[in-house]
Amino acid sequence: MLQHNDIDESKKEFKIFDFMYWNKLAFLILGLLIISSILIIFIFNFNWGIDFTGGTLVEINLEKSINIDLLRNKLMESGFKKPIVQKLNNSKNIMIKVSSFPSSIDTNKLSTKLVSIVNKYERQKVIINRIDFIGPSVGTELIKNGLIALLFAIIAIFAYISYRFEWCLASGTVIALLSDLIITFGFLSLFYIEIDLTIVASLMSIIGYSLNDKIVISDRIRENINKMQSISYYKIINISLNQVLNRTLMTSFVTLIMVLILLIFGGSLLKDFSLTMLIGIIIGTISSIYISLPISLIVNKKCS
């Protein structure tokens, strides 16, 4: 534990937990996680959803309402991989989105297959309102635009933090954000979680949460640099982390509780979203301390 008698104007003694004492070990572990994630992505690739690979959308109208969770399970038993089943205007109007069927049947045969499954398990008349085919080219365009948007977002974040704080803090924050995404992508690839627009939304939420956490810490460091000019940057980081520790832990705890509730009670549609958020929040909180700040510490030595 570090002790310092000149932290504020009142000259009171504070006991400061030395977070940076473990920075090299934690940095090494997280570095191995990043390298492992990249290797996993190259080996296992991603499980792209219908939004990226293309598929078929069928809207049907039923005589009476049905249990969409049961229908989804029956479709999966019949060979459809993770079909999306949603109610539209009412419980009798159902939208079904599926990727290519294993036997590579055409759109008309696919809709006939869907109708036969509903008739088999629900024994009611089914009317097809519309059939739309979503081509794979849409997915390619989405991926391209998403990567471009992400690149510009990272550049904008770096520019803002460089202007708001110092570029040594900005470099650590941007690298930590990239590491959050890489490790989260590694988990998505390892567990073969289907990547659709819901997962993209969770990734954007992770970036926002992680960035907010890092900016709060950076802001406190900036304030303490102005107040404690005679103290080393290493000690200022530890002091700042201790000052925002309660806020960071409480925010992370409350957010994790909400995500766990979604994971347990949100159903199959929110399961992958919640799991991705859970992984991202944990990694983002750790990287705020043991990637962002060690990098800024190294860069600051070169700046000084």
Tab-separated table of C-alpha atoms in Angstrom:
chain	number	residue	atom	x	y	z
A	1	MET	CA	0.000	0.000	0.000
A	2	LEU	CA	1.210	3.483	-0.833
A	3	GLN	CA	0.984	6.291	1.720
A	4	HIS	CA	1.059	9.958	0.843
A	5	ASN	CA	0.634	12.962	3.104
A	6	ASP	CA	0.191	15.611	0.438
A	7	ILE	CA	-2.837	14.485	-1.543
A	8	ASP	CA	-5.058	17.475	-0.865
A	9	GLU	CA	-4.883	20.837	0.773
A	10	SER	CA	-5.741	19.506	4.230
A	11	LYS	CA	-2.558	17.368	4.295
A	12	LYS	CA	-4.464	14.353	5.550
A	13	GLU	CA	-2.954	10.913	5.251
A	14	PHE	CA	-4.535	8.564	2.702
A	15	LYS	CA	-3.889	4.899	2.133
A	16	ILE	CA	-3.759	4.266	-1.586
A	17	PHE	CA	-4.081	0.797	-3.076
A	18	ASP	CA	-1.283	0.322	-5.608
A	19	PHE	CA	-3.175	-0.792	-8.730
A	20	MET	CA	-0.171	-0.171	-10.951
A	21	TYR	CA	1.922	-2.653	-8.956
A	22	TRP	CA	0.216	-5.420	-10.961
A	23	ASN	CA	0.189	-3.566	-14.268
A	24	LYS	CA	2.906	-5.620	-15.971
A	25	LEU	CA	1.361	-8.977	-15.028
A	26	ALA	CA	-2.162	-7.856	-15.946
A	27	PHE	CA	-0.894	-6.262	-19.163
A	28	LEU	CA	0.826	-9.546	-20.072
A	29	ILE	CA	-2.318	-11.606	-19.389
A	30	LEU	CA	-4.525	-9.254	-21.394
A	31	GLY	CA	-1.925	-9.213	-24.172
A	32	LEU	CA	-2.052	-13.022	-24.345
A	33	LEU	CA	-5.859	-12.798	-24.446
A	34	ILE	CA	-5.678	-10.396	-27.386
A	35	ILE	CA	-3.235	-12.645	-29.300
A	36	SER	CA	-5.340	-15.728	-28.489
A	37	SER	CA	-8.491	-13.944	-29.650
A	38	ILE	CA	-6.894	-13.031	-32.988
A	39	LEU	CA	-5.766	-16.654	-33.505
A	40	ILE	CA	-9.228	-17.964	-32.560
A	41	ILE	CA	-10.870	-15.584	-35.040
A	42	PHE	CA	-8.562	-16.761	-37.848
A	43	ILE	CA	-9.079	-20.436	-36.981
A	44	PHE	CA	-12.821	-20.572	-36.224
A	45	ASN	CA	-14.025	-17.459	-38.074
A	46	PHE	CA	-17.469	-16.055	-37.198
A	47	ASN	CA	-20.984	-17.435	-37.196
A	48	TRP	CA	-22.619	-14.766	-39.355
A	49	GLY	CA	-26.385	-14.377	-39.002
A	50	ILE	CA	-29.024	-13.892	-41.656
A	51	ASP	CA	-28.441	-10.117	-41.681
A	52	PHE	CA	-24.970	-10.750	-43.136
A	53	THR	CA	-25.272	-14.058	-45.022
A	54	GLY	CA	-28.677	-13.598	-46.617
A	55	GLY	CA	-31.818	-15.673	-46.275
A	56	THR	CA	-35.573	-15.641	-46.630
A	57	LEU	CA	-38.271	-13.646	-44.857
A	58	VAL	CA	-41.772	-15.134	-44.784
A	59	GLU	CA	-44.777	-13.336	-43.292
A	60	ILE	CA	-47.744	-15.580	-42.483
A	61	ASN	CA	-51.235	-15.043	-41.119
A	62	LEU	CA	-52.832	-17.634	-38.816
A	63	GLU	CA	-56.365	-18.436	-37.751
A	64	LYS	CA	-55.451	-18.376	-34.073
A	65	SER	CA	-52.509	-17.268	-31.959
A	66	ILE	CA	-49.590	-19.616	-31.315
A	67	ASN	CA	-46.602	-19.872	-28.983
A	68	ILE	CA	-43.723	-18.365	-31.005
A	69	ASP	CA	-41.077	-19.989	-28.764
A	70	LEU	CA	-42.587	-23.404	-29.475
A	71	LEU	CA	-42.744	-22.635	-33.203
A	72	ARG	CA	-39.102	-21.526	-33.158
A	73	ASN	CA	-38.073	-24.808	-31.503
A	74	LYS	CA	-40.043	-26.835	-34.042
A	75	LEU	CA	-38.362	-25.006	-36.907
A	76	MET	CA	-34.953	-25.743	-35.402
A	77	GLU	CA	-35.886	-29.423	-35.026
A	78	SER	CA	-36.822	-29.449	-38.714
A	79	GLY	CA	-33.363	-28.270	-39.780
A	80	PHE	CA	-33.546	-24.473	-39.732
A	81	LYS	CA	-30.582	-22.928	-37.930
A	82	LYS	CA	-31.574	-20.283	-35.342
A	83	PRO	CA	-34.722	-19.025	-37.119
A	84	ILE	CA	-36.050	-15.609	-36.119
A	85	VAL	CA	-39.760	-15.748	-35.252
A	86	GLN	CA	-41.562	-12.545	-34.300
A	87	LYS	CA	-45.139	-11.364	-33.838
A	88	LEU	CA	-46.127	-8.356	-35.930
A	89	ASN	CA	-49.379	-6.400	-35.514
A	90	ASN	CA	-51.076	-9.127	-33.490
A	91	SER	CA	-50.434	-12.646	-32.255
A	92	LYS	CA	-51.887	-14.116	-35.472
A	93	ASN	CA	-49.498	-12.286	-37.780
A	94	ILE	CA	-46.050	-13.922	-37.672
A	95	MET	CA	-42.761	-13.038	-39.376
A	96	ILE	CA	-40.213	-15.828	-39.895
A	97	LYS	CA	-36.633	-15.169	-41.031
A	98	VAL	CA	-34.439	-18.140	-41.886
A	99	SER	CA	-31.090	-18.680	-43.548
A	100	SER	CA	-30.610	-21.192	-46.356
A	101	PHE	CA	-32.190	-24.571	-45.708
A	102	PRO	CA	-29.747	-27.529	-45.588
A	103	SER	CA	-31.129	-29.056	-48.801
A	104	SER	CA	-30.645	-25.727	-50.658
A	105	ILE	CA	-34.274	-25.583	-51.776
A	106	ASP	CA	-35.581	-22.500	-53.563
A	107	THR	CA	-37.743	-19.764	-52.043
A	108	ASN	CA	-41.120	-21.260	-53.020
A	109	LYS	CA	-40.236	-24.685	-51.691
A	110	LEU	CA	-38.864	-23.062	-48.560
A	111	SER	CA	-42.144	-21.244	-47.872
A	112	THR	CA	-44.053	-24.474	-48.526
A	113	LYS	CA	-41.800	-26.216	-46.017
A	114	LEU	CA	-42.472	-23.533	-43.404
A	115	VAL	CA	-46.235	-23.767	-43.945
A	116	SER	CA	-46.159	-27.548	-43.641
A	117	ILE	CA	-44.274	-27.305	-40.336
A	118	VAL	CA	-46.842	-24.865	-38.931
A	119	ASN	CA	-49.711	-27.058	-40.164
A	120	LYS	CA	-48.120	-30.147	-38.679
A	121	TYR	CA	-47.679	-28.778	-35.172
A	122	GLU	CA	-50.508	-26.230	-34.985
A	123	ARG	CA	-53.130	-27.804	-37.278
A	124	GLN	CA	-54.556	-24.556	-38.577
A	125	LYS	CA	-54.870	-22.721	-41.854
A	126	VAL	CA	-51.850	-20.655	-42.858
A	127	ILE	CA	-51.933	-17.735	-45.297
A	128	ILE	CA	-48.648	-16.417	-46.735
A	129	ASN	CA	-48.740	-12.613	-46.884
A	130	ARG	CA	-45.319	-12.054	-48.439
A	131	ILE	CA	-41.972	-13.683	-49.203
A	132	ASP	CA	-38.760	-11.670	-49.481
A	133	PHE	CA	-35.251	-12.872	-50.263
A	134	ILE	CA	-32.348	-11.098	-48.531
A	135	GLY	CA	-29.244	-11.497	-50.675
A	136	PRO	CA	-25.715	-11.990	-49.287
A	137	SER	CA	-24.597	-8.768	-50.996
A	138	VAL	CA	-26.570	-6.861	-48.354
A	139	GLY	CA	-24.435	-8.501	-45.685
A	140	THR	CA	-21.197	-7.579	-47.468
A	141	GLU	CA	-22.316	-3.956	-47.706
A	142	LEU	CA	-23.262	-3.922	-44.009
A	143	ILE	CA	-19.855	-5.270	-42.975
A	144	LYS	CA	-18.023	-2.744	-45.175
A	145	ASN	CA	-20.037	0.225	-43.905
A	146	GLY	CA	-19.732	-0.994	-40.327
A	147	LEU	CA	-15.938	-1.212	-40.513
A	148	ILE	CA	-15.714	2.256	-42.071
A	149	ALA	CA	-17.995	3.693	-39.372
A	150	LEU	CA	-15.929	1.999	-36.655
A	151	LEU	CA	-12.684	3.407	-38.096
A	152	PHE	CA	-14.044	6.956	-38.173
A	153	ALA	CA	-15.442	6.522	-34.646
A	154	ILE	CA	-12.020	5.461	-33.313
A	155	ILE	CA	-10.349	8.431	-35.049
A	156	ALA	CA	-12.964	10.817	-33.617
A	157	ILE	CA	-12.521	9.370	-30.113
A	158	PHE	CA	-8.732	9.771	-30.325
A	159	ALA	CA	-9.072	13.366	-31.549
A	160	TYR	CA	-11.558	14.284	-28.814
A	161	ILE	CA	-9.577	12.755	-25.943
A	162	SER	CA	-6.333	14.269	-27.261
A	163	TYR	CA	-7.994	17.689	-27.238
A	164	ARG	CA	-9.826	17.170	-23.933
A	165	PHE	CA	-6.911	15.593	-22.050
A	166	GLU	CA	-3.476	14.628	-23.412
A	167	TRP	CA	-2.501	12.405	-26.280
A	168	CYS	CA	-0.745	9.966	-23.927
A	169	LEU	CA	-4.132	9.277	-22.284
A	170	ALA	CA	-5.840	9.223	-25.690
A	171	SER	CA	-3.474	6.581	-27.075
A	172	GLY	CA	-4.053	4.302	-24.088
A	173	THR	CA	-7.839	4.760	-24.297
A	174	VAL	CA	-8.036	3.980	-28.030
A	175	ILE	CA	-5.791	0.899	-27.738
A	176	ALA	CA	-7.866	-0.306	-24.766
A	177	LEU	CA	-11.101	0.138	-26.763
A	178	LEU	CA	-9.652	-1.845	-29.657
A	179	SER	CA	-8.531	-4.577	-27.257
A	180	ASP	CA	-12.067	-4.712	-25.781
A	181	LEU	CA	-13.477	-5.339	-29.243
A	182	ILE	CA	-10.812	-7.899	-30.216
A	183	ILE	CA	-11.246	-9.958	-27.024
A	184	THR	CA	-15.045	-9.785	-27.290
A	185	PHE	CA	-14.848	-10.882	-30.943
A	186	GLY	CA	-12.590	-13.734	-29.811
A	187	PHE	CA	-15.255	-14.953	-27.387
A	188	LEU	CA	-17.937	-14.638	-30.087
A	189	SER	CA	-15.824	-16.762	-32.418
A	190	LEU	CA	-14.865	-19.303	-29.736
A	191	PHE	CA	-18.449	-19.913	-28.575
A	192	TYR	CA	-19.745	-19.645	-32.173
A	193	ILE	CA	-22.333	-17.023	-31.216
A	194	GLU	CA	-24.390	-15.935	-34.204
A	195	ILE	CA	-23.531	-12.365	-35.194
A	196	ASP	CA	-26.558	-10.372	-36.281
A	197	LEU	CA	-27.673	-6.759	-35.892
A	198	THR	CA	-28.540	-7.444	-32.235
A	199	ILE	CA	-24.928	-8.402	-31.542
A	200	VAL	CA	-23.762	-5.302	-33.417
A	201	ALA	CA	-25.965	-3.235	-31.099
A	202	SER	CA	-24.399	-4.914	-28.059
A	203	LEU	CA	-20.901	-4.180	-29.388
A	204	MET	CA	-21.789	-0.501	-29.810
A	205	SER	CA	-23.148	-0.490	-26.244
A	206	ILE	CA	-19.884	-2.042	-25.006
A	207	ILE	CA	-17.855	0.687	-26.748
A	208	GLY	CA	-20.015	3.388	-25.159
A	209	TYR	CA	-19.811	1.863	-21.686
A	210	SER	CA	-16.073	1.227	-21.867
A	211	LEU	CA	-15.347	4.688	-23.259
A	212	ASN	CA	-17.375	6.366	-20.512
A	213	ASP	CA	-15.483	4.445	-17.831
A	214	LYS	CA	-12.113	5.380	-19.308
A	215	ILE	CA	-13.018	9.056	-19.683
A	216	VAL	CA	-14.108	9.271	-16.027
A	217	ILE	CA	-10.715	7.923	-14.933
A	218	SER	CA	-8.836	10.142	-17.402
A	219	ASP	CA	-10.733	13.207	-16.200
A	220	ARG	CA	-9.748	12.533	-12.595
A	221	ILE	CA	-6.112	12.014	-13.639
A	222	ARG	CA	-6.154	15.350	-15.485
A	223	GLU	CA	-7.525	17.127	-12.402
A	224	ASN	CA	-4.927	15.550	-10.128
A	225	ILE	CA	-2.064	16.400	-12.486
A	226	ASN	CA	-2.943	20.076	-12.081
A	227	LYS	CA	-3.292	19.766	-8.280
A	228	MET	CA	-0.323	17.490	-7.545
A	229	GLN	CA	2.478	18.709	-9.781
A	230	SER	CA	5.163	17.523	-7.359
A	231	ILE	CA	3.922	13.898	-7.406
A	232	SER	CA	5.009	11.315	-9.964
A	233	TYR	CA	2.613	10.289	-12.729
A	234	TYR	CA	2.678	6.707	-11.388
A	235	LYS	CA	1.314	7.828	-8.003
A	236	ILE	CA	-1.209	10.167	-9.584
A	237	ILE	CA	-2.687	7.222	-11.508
A	238	ASN	CA	-3.046	5.199	-8.301
A	239	ILE	CA	-4.567	8.122	-6.402
A	240	SER	CA	-7.029	8.797	-9.232
A	241	LEU	CA	-8.065	5.155	-9.474
A	242	ASN	CA	-8.723	4.993	-5.739
A	243	GLN	CA	-10.803	8.159	-5.913
A	244	VAL	CA	-13.103	6.783	-8.639
A	245	LEU	CA	-13.002	3.157	-7.459
A	246	ASN	CA	-16.388	3.236	-5.710
A	247	ARG	CA	-18.045	4.818	-8.732
A	248	THR	CA	-16.451	2.322	-11.159
A	249	LEU	CA	-17.326	-0.745	-9.082
A	250	MET	CA	-20.873	0.418	-8.404
A	251	THR	CA	-21.543	1.236	-12.062
A	252	SER	CA	-20.097	-2.086	-13.215
A	253	PHE	CA	-22.016	-4.013	-10.551
A	254	VAL	CA	-25.382	-2.439	-11.367
A	255	THR	CA	-24.835	-2.877	-15.117
A	256	LEU	CA	-23.831	-6.514	-14.661
A	257	ILE	CA	-26.940	-7.174	-12.570
A	258	MET	CA	-29.172	-5.762	-15.320
A	259	VAL	CA	-27.359	-7.794	-17.997
A	260	LEU	CA	-27.649	-10.974	-15.911
A	261	ILE	CA	-31.395	-10.380	-15.538
A	262	LEU	CA	-31.674	-10.096	-19.327
A	263	LEU	CA	-29.531	-13.229	-19.744
A	264	ILE	CA	-31.674	-15.295	-17.363
A	265	PHE	CA	-35.160	-13.979	-18.104
A	266	GLY	CA	-34.791	-12.366	-21.549
A	267	GLY	CA	-35.410	-15.532	-23.535
A	268	SER	CA	-33.546	-16.925	-26.527
A	269	LEU	CA	-33.722	-13.689	-28.546
A	270	LEU	CA	-31.761	-11.737	-25.914
A	271	LYS	CA	-29.438	-14.536	-24.779
A	272	ASP	CA	-26.587	-13.821	-27.201
A	273	PHE	CA	-27.010	-10.052	-26.766
A	274	SER	CA	-26.792	-10.353	-22.963
A	275	LEU	CA	-23.835	-12.759	-23.055
A	276	THR	CA	-21.918	-10.429	-25.365
A	277	MET	CA	-22.666	-7.469	-23.082
A	278	LEU	CA	-21.559	-9.482	-20.034
A	279	ILE	CA	-18.199	-10.348	-21.603
A	280	GLY	CA	-17.668	-6.810	-22.909
A	281	ILE	CA	-18.431	-5.082	-19.598
A	282	ILE	CA	-16.023	-7.302	-17.658
A	283	ILE	CA	-13.241	-6.893	-20.234
A	284	GLY	CA	-13.921	-3.153	-20.579
A	285	THR	CA	-13.679	-2.545	-16.826
A	286	ILE	CA	-10.398	-4.447	-16.550
A	287	SER	CA	-8.896	-2.800	-19.639
A	288	SER	CA	-9.700	0.660	-18.232
A	289	ILE	CA	-7.149	-0.036	-15.488
A	290	TYR	CA	-4.667	-2.484	-16.948
A	291	ILE	CA	-4.422	-1.558	-20.633
A	292	SER	CA	-5.337	2.109	-20.950
A	293	LEU	CA	-3.336	3.377	-17.955
A	294	PRO	CA	-0.140	1.277	-18.359
A	295	ILE	CA	0.077	2.417	-21.986
A	296	SER	CA	-0.423	6.051	-20.977
A	297	LEU	CA	2.258	5.547	-18.291
A	298	ILE	CA	4.738	4.264	-20.905
A	299	VAL	CA	3.860	7.036	-23.378
A	300	ASN	CA	4.030	9.687	-20.640
A	301	LYS	CA	7.634	8.704	-19.829
A	302	LYS	CA	8.546	9.287	-23.468
A	303	CYS	CA	6.640	12.568	-23.506
A	304	SER	CA	8.343	13.861	-20.366
